[in-house]
Coordinates of C-alpha atoms and ligand atoms in Angstrom, one line a residue:
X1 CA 11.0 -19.0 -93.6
X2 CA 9.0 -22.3 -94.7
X3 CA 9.6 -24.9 -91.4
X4 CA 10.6 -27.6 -91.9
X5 CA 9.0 -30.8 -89.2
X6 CA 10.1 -33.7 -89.2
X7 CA 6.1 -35.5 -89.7
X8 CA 5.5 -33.7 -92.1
X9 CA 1.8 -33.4 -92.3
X10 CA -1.0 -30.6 -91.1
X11 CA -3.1 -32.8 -88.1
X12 CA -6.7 -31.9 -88.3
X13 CA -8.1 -31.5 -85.3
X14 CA -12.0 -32.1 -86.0
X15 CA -14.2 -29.6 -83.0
X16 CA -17.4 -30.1 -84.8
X17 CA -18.8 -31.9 -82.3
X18 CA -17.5 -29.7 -79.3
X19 CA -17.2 -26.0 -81.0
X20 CA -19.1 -26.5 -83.6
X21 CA -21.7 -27.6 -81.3
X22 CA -21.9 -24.8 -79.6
X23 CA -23.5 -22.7 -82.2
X24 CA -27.0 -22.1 -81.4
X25 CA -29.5 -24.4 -82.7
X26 CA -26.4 -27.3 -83.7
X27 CA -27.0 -29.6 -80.5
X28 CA -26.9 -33.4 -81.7
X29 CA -28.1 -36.2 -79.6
X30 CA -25.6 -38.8 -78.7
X31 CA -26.4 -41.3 -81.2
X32 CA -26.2 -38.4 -83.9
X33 CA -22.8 -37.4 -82.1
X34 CA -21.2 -41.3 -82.6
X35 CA -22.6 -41.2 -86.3
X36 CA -20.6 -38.2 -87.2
X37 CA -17.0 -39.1 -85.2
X38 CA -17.2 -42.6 -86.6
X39 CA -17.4 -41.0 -90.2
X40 CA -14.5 -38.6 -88.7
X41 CA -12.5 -41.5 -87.9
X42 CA -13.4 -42.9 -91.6
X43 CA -12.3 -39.8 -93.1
X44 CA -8.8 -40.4 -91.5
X45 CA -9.2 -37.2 -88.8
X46 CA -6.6 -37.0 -86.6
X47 CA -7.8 -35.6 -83.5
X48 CA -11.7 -35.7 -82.5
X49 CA -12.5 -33.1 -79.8
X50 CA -15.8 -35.2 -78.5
X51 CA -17.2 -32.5 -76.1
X52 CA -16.4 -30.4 -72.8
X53 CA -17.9 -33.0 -70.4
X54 CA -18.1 -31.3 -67.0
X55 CA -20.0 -28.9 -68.8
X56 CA -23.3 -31.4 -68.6
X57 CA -24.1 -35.3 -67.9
X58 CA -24.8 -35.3 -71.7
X59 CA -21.7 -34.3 -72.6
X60 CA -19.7 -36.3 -70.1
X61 CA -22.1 -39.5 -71.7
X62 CA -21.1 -38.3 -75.5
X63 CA -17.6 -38.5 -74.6
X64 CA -17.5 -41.4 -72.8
X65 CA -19.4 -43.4 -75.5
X66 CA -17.1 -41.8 -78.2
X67 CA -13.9 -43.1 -76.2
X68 CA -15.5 -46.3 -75.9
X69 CA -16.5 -46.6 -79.6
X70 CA -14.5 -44.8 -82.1
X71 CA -11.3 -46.0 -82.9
X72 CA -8.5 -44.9 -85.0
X73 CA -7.9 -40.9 -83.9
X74 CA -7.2 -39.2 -80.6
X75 CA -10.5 -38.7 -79.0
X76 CA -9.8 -35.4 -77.3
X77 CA -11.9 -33.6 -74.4
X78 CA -11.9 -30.0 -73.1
X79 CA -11.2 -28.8 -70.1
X80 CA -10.9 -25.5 -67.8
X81 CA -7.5 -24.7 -66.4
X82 CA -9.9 -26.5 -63.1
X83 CA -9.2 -29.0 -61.5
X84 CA -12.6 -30.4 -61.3
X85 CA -13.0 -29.8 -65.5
X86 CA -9.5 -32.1 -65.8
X87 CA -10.8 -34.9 -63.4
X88 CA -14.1 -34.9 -65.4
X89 CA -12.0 -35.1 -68.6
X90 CA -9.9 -38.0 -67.8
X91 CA -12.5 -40.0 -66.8
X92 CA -15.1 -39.2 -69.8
X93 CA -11.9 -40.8 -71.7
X94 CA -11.0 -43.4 -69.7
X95 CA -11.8 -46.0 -72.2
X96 CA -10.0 -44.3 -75.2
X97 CA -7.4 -46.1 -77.0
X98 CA -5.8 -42.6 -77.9
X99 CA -6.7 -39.6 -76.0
X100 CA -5.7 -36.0 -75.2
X101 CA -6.9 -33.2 -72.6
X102 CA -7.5 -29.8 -74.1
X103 CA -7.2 -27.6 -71.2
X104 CA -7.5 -23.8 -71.4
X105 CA -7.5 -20.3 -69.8
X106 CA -8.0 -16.7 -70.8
X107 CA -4.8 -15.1 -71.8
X108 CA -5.6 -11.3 -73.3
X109 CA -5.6 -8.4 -70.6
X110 CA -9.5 -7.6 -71.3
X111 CA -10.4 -11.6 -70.8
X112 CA -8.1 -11.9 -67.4
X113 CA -9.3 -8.9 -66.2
X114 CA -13.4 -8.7 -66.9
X115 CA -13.8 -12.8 -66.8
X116 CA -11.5 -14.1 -64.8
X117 CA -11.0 -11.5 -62.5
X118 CA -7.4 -12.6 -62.5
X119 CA -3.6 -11.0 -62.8
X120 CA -1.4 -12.5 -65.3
X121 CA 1.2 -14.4 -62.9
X122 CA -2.0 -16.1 -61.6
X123 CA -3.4 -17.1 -65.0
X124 CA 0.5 -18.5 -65.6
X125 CA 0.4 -20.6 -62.3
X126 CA -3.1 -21.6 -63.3
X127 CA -2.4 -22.8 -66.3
X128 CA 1.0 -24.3 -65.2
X129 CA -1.1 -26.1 -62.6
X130 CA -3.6 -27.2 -65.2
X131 CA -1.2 -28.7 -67.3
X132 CA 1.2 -30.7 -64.6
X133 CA -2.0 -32.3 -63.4
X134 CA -3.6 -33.0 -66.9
X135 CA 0.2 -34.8 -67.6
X136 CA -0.4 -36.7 -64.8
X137 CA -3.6 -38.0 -66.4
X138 CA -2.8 -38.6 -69.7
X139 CA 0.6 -38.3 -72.1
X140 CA -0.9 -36.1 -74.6
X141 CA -1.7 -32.6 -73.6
X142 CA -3.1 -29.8 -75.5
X143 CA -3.0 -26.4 -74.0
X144 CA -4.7 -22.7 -75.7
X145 CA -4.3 -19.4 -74.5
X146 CA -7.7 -18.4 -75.1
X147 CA -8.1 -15.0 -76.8
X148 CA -4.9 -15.3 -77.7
X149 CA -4.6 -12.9 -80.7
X150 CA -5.8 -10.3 -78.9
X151 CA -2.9 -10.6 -76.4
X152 CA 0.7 -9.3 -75.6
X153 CA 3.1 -11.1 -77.2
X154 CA 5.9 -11.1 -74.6
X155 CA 3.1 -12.9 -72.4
X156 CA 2.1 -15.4 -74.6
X157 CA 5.8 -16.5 -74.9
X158 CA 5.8 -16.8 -70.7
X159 CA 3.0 -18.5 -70.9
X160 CA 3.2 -21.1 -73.8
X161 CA 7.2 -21.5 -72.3
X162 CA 5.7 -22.4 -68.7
X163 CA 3.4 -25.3 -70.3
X164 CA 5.5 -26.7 -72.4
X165 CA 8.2 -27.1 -68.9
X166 CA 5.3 -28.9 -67.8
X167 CA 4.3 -31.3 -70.4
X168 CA 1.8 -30.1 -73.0
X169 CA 2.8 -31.4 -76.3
X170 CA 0.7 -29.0 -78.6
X171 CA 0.2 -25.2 -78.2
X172 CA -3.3 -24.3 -79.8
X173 CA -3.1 -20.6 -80.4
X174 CA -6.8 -19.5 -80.4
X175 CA -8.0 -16.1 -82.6
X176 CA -11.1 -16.9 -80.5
X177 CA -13.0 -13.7 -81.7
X178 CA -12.0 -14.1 -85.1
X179 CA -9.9 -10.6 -85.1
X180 CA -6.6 -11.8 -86.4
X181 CA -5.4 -11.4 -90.2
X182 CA -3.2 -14.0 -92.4
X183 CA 0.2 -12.0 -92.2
X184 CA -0.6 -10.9 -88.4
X185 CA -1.1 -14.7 -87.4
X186 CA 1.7 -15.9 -90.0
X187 CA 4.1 -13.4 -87.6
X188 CA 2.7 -14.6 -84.4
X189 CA 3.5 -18.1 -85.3
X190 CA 6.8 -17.2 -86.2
X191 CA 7.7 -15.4 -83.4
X192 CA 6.4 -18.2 -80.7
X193 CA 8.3 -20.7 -82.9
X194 CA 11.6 -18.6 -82.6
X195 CA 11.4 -16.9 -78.9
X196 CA 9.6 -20.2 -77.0
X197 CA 12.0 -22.3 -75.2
X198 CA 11.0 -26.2 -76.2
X199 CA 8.8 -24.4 -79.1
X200 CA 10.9 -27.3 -81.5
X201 CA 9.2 -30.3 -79.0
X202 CA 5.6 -29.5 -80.0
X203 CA 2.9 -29.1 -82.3
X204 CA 1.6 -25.5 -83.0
X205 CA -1.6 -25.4 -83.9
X206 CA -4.2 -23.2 -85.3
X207 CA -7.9 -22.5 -84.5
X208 CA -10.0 -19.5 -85.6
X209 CA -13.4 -17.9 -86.0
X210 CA -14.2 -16.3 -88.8
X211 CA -15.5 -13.1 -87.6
X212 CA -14.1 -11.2 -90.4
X213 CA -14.7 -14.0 -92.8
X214 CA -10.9 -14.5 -92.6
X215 CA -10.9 -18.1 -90.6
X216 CA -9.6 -20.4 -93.2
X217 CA -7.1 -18.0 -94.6
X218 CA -5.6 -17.3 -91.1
X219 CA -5.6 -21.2 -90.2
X220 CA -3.3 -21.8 -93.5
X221 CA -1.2 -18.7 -93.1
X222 CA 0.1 -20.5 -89.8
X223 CA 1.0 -23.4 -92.2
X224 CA 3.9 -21.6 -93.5
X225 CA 5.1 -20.4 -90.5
X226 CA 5.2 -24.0 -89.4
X227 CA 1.9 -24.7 -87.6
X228 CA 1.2 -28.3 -88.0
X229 CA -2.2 -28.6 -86.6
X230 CA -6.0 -27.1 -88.1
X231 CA -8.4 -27.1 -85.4
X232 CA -11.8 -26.9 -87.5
X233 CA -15.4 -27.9 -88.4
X234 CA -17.3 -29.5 -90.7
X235 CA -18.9 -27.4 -93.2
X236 CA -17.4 -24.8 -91.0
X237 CA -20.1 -24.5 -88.0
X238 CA -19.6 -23.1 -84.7
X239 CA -20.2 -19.9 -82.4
X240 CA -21.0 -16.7 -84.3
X241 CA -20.3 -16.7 -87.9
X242 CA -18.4 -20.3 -87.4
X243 CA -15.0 -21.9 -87.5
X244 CA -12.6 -22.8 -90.1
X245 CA -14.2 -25.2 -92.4
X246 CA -12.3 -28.6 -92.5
X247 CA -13.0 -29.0 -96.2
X248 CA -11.5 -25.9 -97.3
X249 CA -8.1 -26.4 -95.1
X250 CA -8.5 -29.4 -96.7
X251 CA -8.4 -29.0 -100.0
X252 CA -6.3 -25.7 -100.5
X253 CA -3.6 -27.9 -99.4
X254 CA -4.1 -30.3 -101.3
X255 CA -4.9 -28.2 -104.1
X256 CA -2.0 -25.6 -103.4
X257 CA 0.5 -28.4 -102.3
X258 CA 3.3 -26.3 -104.6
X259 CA 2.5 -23.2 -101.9
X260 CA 2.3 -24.7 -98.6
X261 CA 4.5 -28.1 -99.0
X262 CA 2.5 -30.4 -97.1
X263 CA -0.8 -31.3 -96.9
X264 CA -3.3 -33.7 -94.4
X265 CA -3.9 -37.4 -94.5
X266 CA -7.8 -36.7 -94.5
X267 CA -9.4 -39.1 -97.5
X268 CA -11.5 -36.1 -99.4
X269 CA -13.2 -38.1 -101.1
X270 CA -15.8 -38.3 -97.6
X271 CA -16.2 -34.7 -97.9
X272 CA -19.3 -34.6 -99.2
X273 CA -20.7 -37.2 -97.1
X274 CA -19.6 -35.8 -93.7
X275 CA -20.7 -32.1 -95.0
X276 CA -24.5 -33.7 -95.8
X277 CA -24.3 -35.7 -92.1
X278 CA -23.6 -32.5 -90.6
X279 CA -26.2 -30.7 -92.2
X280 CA -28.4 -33.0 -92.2
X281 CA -28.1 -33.7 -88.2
X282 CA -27.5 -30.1 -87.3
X283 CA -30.6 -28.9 -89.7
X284 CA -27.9 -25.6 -90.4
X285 CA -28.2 -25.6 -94.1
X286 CA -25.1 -25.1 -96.0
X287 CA -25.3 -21.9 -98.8
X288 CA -25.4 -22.8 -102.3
X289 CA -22.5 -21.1 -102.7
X290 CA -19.9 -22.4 -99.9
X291 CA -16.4 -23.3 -101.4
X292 CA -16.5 -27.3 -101.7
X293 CA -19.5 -28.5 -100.6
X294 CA -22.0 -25.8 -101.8
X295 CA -24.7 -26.9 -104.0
X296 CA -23.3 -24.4 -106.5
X297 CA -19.6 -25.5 -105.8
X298 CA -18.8 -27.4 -108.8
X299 CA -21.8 -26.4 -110.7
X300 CA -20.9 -24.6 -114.8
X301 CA -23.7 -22.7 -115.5
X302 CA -22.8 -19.6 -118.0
X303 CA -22.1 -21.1 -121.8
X304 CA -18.5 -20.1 -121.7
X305 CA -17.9 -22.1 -118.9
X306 CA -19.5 -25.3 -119.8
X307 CA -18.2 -24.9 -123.0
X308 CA -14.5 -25.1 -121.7
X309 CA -15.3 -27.5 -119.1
X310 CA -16.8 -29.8 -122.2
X311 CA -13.4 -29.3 -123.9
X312 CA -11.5 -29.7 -121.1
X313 CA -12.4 -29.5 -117.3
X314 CA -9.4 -28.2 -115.8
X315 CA -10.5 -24.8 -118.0
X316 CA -12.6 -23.7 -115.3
X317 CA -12.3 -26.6 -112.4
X318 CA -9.6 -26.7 -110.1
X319 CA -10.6 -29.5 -108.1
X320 CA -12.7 -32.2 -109.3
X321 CA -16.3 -33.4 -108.0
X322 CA -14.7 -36.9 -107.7
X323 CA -12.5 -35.9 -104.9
X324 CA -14.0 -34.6 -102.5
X325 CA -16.9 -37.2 -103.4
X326 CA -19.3 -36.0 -105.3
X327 CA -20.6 -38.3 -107.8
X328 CA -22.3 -37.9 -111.3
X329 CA -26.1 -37.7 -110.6
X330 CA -26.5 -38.6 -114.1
X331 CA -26.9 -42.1 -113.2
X332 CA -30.4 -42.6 -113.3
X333 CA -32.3 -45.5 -111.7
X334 CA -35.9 -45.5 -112.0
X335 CA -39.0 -47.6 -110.8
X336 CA -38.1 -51.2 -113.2
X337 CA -34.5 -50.8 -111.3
X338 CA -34.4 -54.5 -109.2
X339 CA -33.5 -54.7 -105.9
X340 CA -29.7 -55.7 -106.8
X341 CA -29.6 -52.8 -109.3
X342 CA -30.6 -50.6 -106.0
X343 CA -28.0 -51.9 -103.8
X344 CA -25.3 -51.9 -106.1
X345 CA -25.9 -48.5 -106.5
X346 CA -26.2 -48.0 -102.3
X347 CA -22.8 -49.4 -101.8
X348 CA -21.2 -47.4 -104.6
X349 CA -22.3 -44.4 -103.5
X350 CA -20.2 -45.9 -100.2
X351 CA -23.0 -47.0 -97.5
X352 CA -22.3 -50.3 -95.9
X353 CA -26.0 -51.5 -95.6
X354 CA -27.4 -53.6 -93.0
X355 CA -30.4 -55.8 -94.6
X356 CA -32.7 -54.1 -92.7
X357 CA -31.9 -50.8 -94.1
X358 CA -31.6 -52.4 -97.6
X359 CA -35.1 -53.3 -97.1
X360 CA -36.8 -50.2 -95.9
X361 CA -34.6 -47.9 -98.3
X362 CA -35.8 -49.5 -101.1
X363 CA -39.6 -49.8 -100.0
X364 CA -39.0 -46.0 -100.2
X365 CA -37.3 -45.9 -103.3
X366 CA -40.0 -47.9 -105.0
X367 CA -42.3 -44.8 -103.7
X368 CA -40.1 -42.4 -105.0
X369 CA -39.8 -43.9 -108.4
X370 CA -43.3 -44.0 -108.7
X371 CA -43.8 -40.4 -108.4
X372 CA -40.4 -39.4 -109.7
X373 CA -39.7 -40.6 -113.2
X374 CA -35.9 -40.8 -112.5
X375 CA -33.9 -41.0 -109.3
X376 CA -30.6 -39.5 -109.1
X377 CA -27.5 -40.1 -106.9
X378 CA -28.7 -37.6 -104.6
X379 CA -31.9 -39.0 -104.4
X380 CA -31.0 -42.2 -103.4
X381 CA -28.1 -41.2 -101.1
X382 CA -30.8 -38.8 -99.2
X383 CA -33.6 -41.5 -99.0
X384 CA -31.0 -44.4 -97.7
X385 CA -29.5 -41.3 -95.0
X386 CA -33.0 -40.9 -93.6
X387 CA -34.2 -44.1 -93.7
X388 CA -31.3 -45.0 -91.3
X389 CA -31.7 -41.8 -89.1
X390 CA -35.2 -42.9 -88.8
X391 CA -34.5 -46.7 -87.6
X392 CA -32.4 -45.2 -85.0
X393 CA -35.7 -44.0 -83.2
X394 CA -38.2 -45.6 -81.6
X395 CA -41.4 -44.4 -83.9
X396 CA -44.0 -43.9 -81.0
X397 CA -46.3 -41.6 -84.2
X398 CA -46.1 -42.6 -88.1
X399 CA -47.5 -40.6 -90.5
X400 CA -50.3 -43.2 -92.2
X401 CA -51.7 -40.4 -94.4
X402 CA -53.4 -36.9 -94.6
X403 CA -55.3 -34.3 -96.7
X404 CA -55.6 -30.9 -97.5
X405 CA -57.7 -28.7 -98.9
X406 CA -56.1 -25.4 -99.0
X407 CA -56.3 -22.2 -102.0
X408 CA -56.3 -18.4 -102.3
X409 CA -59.8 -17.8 -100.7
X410 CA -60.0 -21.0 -98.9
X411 CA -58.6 -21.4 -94.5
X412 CA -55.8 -24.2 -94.9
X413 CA -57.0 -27.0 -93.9
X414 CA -55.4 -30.8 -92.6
X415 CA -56.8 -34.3 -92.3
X416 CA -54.5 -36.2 -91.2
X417 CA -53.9 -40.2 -89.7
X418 CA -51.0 -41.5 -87.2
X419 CA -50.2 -44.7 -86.3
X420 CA -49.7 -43.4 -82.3
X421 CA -48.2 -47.1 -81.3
X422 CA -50.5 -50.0 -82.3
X423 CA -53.6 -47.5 -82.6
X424 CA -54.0 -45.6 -85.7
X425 CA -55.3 -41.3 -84.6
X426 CA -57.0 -39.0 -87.1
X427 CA -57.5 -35.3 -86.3
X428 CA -58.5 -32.3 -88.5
X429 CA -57.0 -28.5 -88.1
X430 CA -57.0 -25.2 -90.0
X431 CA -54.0 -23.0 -90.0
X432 CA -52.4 -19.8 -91.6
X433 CA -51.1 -22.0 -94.0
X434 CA -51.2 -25.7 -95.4
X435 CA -47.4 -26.7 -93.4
X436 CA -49.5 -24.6 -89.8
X437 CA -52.6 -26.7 -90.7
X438 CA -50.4 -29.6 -90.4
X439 CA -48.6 -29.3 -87.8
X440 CA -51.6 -28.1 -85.8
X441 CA -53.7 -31.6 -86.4
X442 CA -50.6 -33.4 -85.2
X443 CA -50.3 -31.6 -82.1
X444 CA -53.8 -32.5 -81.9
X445 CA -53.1 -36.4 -82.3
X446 CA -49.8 -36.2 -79.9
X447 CA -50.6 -34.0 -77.3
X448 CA -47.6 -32.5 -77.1
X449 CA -47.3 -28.7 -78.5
X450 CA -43.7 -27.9 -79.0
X451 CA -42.3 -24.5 -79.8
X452 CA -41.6 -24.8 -83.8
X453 CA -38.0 -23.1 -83.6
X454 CA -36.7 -23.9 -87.6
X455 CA -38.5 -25.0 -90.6
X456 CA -35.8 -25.6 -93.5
X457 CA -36.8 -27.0 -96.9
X458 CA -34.4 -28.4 -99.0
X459 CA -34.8 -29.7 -102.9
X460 CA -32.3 -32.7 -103.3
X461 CA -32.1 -32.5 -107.3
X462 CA -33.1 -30.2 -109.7
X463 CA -36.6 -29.9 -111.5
X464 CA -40.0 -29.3 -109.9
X465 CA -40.6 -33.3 -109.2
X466 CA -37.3 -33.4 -106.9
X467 CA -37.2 -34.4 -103.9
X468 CA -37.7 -32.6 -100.7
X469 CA -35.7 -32.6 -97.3
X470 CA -37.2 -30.7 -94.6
X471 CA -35.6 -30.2 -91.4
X472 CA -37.4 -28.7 -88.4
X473 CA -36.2 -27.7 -85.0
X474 CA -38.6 -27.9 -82.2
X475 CA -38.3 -26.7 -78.4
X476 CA -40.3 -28.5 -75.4
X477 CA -39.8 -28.8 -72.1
X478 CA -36.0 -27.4 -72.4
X479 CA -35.1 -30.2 -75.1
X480 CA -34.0 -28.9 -78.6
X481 CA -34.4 -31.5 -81.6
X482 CA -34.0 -31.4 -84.9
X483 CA -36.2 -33.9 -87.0
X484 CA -35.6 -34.7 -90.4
X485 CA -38.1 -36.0 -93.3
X486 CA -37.9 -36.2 -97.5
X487 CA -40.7 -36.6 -100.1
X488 CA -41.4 -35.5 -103.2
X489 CA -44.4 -33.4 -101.5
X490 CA -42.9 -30.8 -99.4
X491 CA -45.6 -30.7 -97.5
X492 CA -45.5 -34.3 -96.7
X493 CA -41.6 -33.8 -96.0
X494 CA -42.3 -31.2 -93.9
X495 CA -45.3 -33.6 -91.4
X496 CA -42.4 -36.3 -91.5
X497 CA -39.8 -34.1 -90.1
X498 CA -42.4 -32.6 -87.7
X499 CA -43.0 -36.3 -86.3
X500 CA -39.7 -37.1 -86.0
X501 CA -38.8 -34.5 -84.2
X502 CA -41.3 -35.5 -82.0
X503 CA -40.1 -39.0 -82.1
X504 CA -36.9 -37.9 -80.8
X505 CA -38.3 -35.7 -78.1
Ligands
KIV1 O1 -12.2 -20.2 -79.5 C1 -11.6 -20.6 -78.5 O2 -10.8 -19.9 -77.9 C2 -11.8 -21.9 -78.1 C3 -10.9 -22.5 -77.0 C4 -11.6 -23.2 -76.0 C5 -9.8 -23.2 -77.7 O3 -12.7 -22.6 -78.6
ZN2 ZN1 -13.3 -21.7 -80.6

């Protein structure tokens, strides 16, 4: 049976910034963490879940400054069934103009009884007590029973009845190891929708893993047994092998609307912008191949295909780039563009520039062109995102310039300036390689000898002139970054990352 609600509309409920965080090697810094939930709130996301503050004083200051600053969703925090998690909740969202309490507790027999250490009628009062106190903080309540595909059904119906006597207004159903299947998922939310007492006064909602590669699938198999809520990631990050990926909920909805009957109110054409933040913040590198956002996702390249797509797209494209964003990179600017041409182009590739950052993007893009005989879209949307993400930091080092002489039978080696402050460094190193040479006459200059954790290299465009992004993740002292930096030498890409990791450090 197809359910019929009365808002008739799948909620996206955006965890990026709290599950999808948790993946190793995704921690964003608070500034990073605003950038992407203001650009959530852009993108019309319904709920934000901002963080799990008790879990750390970062986190609590993440979701504070998130309540305080990004307007338009819920701005949701999670929460233990604990009282001390709840109190830390409420007040991380005290300045929220919209906000909800996620609170949780284990609900399968092997969770209760290896992690908790718990029986089942105390997990119930727990999470009864969890919820009536959570009410008494804020209106909207959002309660999981964690594990929850793996446990028994009749309990699951006690349990999701007792909360909903006490208040909470959406039911998240987590397949929190990602073991659940479409038509197994499709049945639980069928049952807890017939058999739950109240079940018809709140949101169901779904949120998987994708263990089994299955998470998307599952999440809109709930849709036609009337779940009205996608808990999910951008470019589908989190633990293990990740979370549903909002853009694929997204647009299978949209794109299937004559299967599932409703769809989100998320404006897809920010999909590719919010996927490239992510990435780009994160430094977790999207495949080429990823349904939506891929690099390969809406690229033709056997002649049969781009023969039909000639004659007619919809031969062999479902969707098209233009909605979830993507742009033609055939528009070319090059190095006699003016500085109008350049910002027209900026702000139609939707940036709101400040003058600053008009200033210093094209100062790069003057650089670019000269090296580059033509800039794309992707270019230029790359070189105005880092140019932003770098006047967010104070820049203690600046790369001035470096050398290298480096060749089959030859030890790597690097010259290299920094502006360190007002002074300007120089320092020379050998290495295994011309990007260790590097690095190693930096550490010289700084003094500071991180752990190098990721080194990712990215082209932006096609062609052996393209532009490169390189993002690398550094350890020291117990801090993670991730420090970003593009050029048309990768090598160069790869020192300007380096730095601004250490920058951020
Ligand atoms: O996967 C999970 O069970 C969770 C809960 C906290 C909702 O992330
Ligand atoms: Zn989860």
């Amino acid at each position: 049976m197809i359910w019929k609600e009365m808002e008739d509309f799948v909620r996206i409920f955006d965890t990026t910034l709290r599950d999808g965080e948790q993946c190793p090697g995704a921690a964003m810094s608070e500034d990073e963490k605003v950038e992407i939930a203001l650009h959530l709130a852009k993108m019309n996301v319904d709920i934000i879940e901002a963080g799990f503050p008790v879990s750390s004083p970062v986190q609590f200051a993440a979701v504070s400054r998130i309540a305080r600053e990004v307007e338009g969703p819920v701005i949701c925090a999670l929460a233990r069934s604990l009282r001390a998690d709840l109190e830390s909740a409420r007040d991380a969202l005290k300045e929220a103009k919209r906000k909800r309490i996620h609170t949780f507790i284990a609900s399968s027999p092997i969770h209760m009884k290896h992690k908790l250490g718990k029986t089942p009628a105390e997990v119930l009062e727990m999470a009864r007590e969890a919820v009536k106190m959570a009410r008494g903080f804020v209106e909207d309540v959002e309660f999981s029973p964690e594990d929850a595909t793996r446990s028994e059904w009749e309990f699951l119906r006690e349990l999701v009845e007792a909360v909903i006597q006490e208040g909470a207004t959406t039911i998240n159903i987590p397949d929190t190891v990602g073991y659940t299947t479409p038509q197994e998922y499709f049945e639980l939310f069928q049952f807890l929708k017939t058999k739950v007492k109240g079940a018809d006064k709140v949101i169901f909602s779904a949120h998987c893993h994708n263990d089994l590669g299955l998470a998307v699938a599952n999440s809109l198999a709930t849709v036609l047994a009337g779940g009205r809520q996608i808990e999910c990631t951008v470019n589908g990050i989190g633990e293990r092998a990740g979370n549903t990926a909002m853009e694929e909920v997204v647009m299978a909805l949209r794109t299937r609307r004559d299967r599932f009957g409703v769809e989100t109110k998320i404006d897809s054409s920010l999909i590719t912008r919010a996927s490239y933040l992510v990435k780009t913040i994160t430094g977790m590198v999207v495949q080429p191949n990823k349904a939506i956002v891929g690099a390969n996702a809406f690229a033709h390249e056997s002649g049969i295909h781009q023969d039909g797509v000639i004659k007619n797209r919809q031969t062999y494209e479902i969707m098209t780039p233009e909605s979830v964003g993507l742009k033609s990179n055939r528009m070319v600017l090059g190095r006699h563009s003016g500085r109008a041409g350049f910002k027209d182009r900026i702000i139609r590739l939707g940036f709101d520039p400040k003058p600053e950052e008009l200033d210093n993007a094209y100062q790069r893009f003057l650089e670019i062109a000269d090296k580059k005989k033509e800039v794309f879209d992707e270019d230029i949307s790359a070189l105005f995102q880092s140019e932003t993400r770098r006047t967010q930091v104070d820049g203690t080092f600046e790369l001035v310039s470096f050398e290298q002489a480096t060749g089959s039978n030859k030890t790597p080696t690097s010259r290299l300036t920094l502006k360190v402050s007002k002074e300007t460094k120089s320092a020379e190193a050998t290495g295994d390689g011309p990007v260790d040479s590097i690095f190693k006459s930096i550490d010289k200059i700084t003094g500071i000898y991180p752990l190098l954790s990721r080194l990712v290299i990215s082209p932006v465009t096609e062609g052996t002139d393209a532009m490169a992004e390189a993002s690398v993740t550094v350890e020291y002292e117990g801090k993670r970054v991730v420090g970003k930096g593009d050029s048309t030498d990768i090598i160069e890409a790869c020192a300007k990352a380096y730095i601004d990791a250490l920058n951020r450090l």
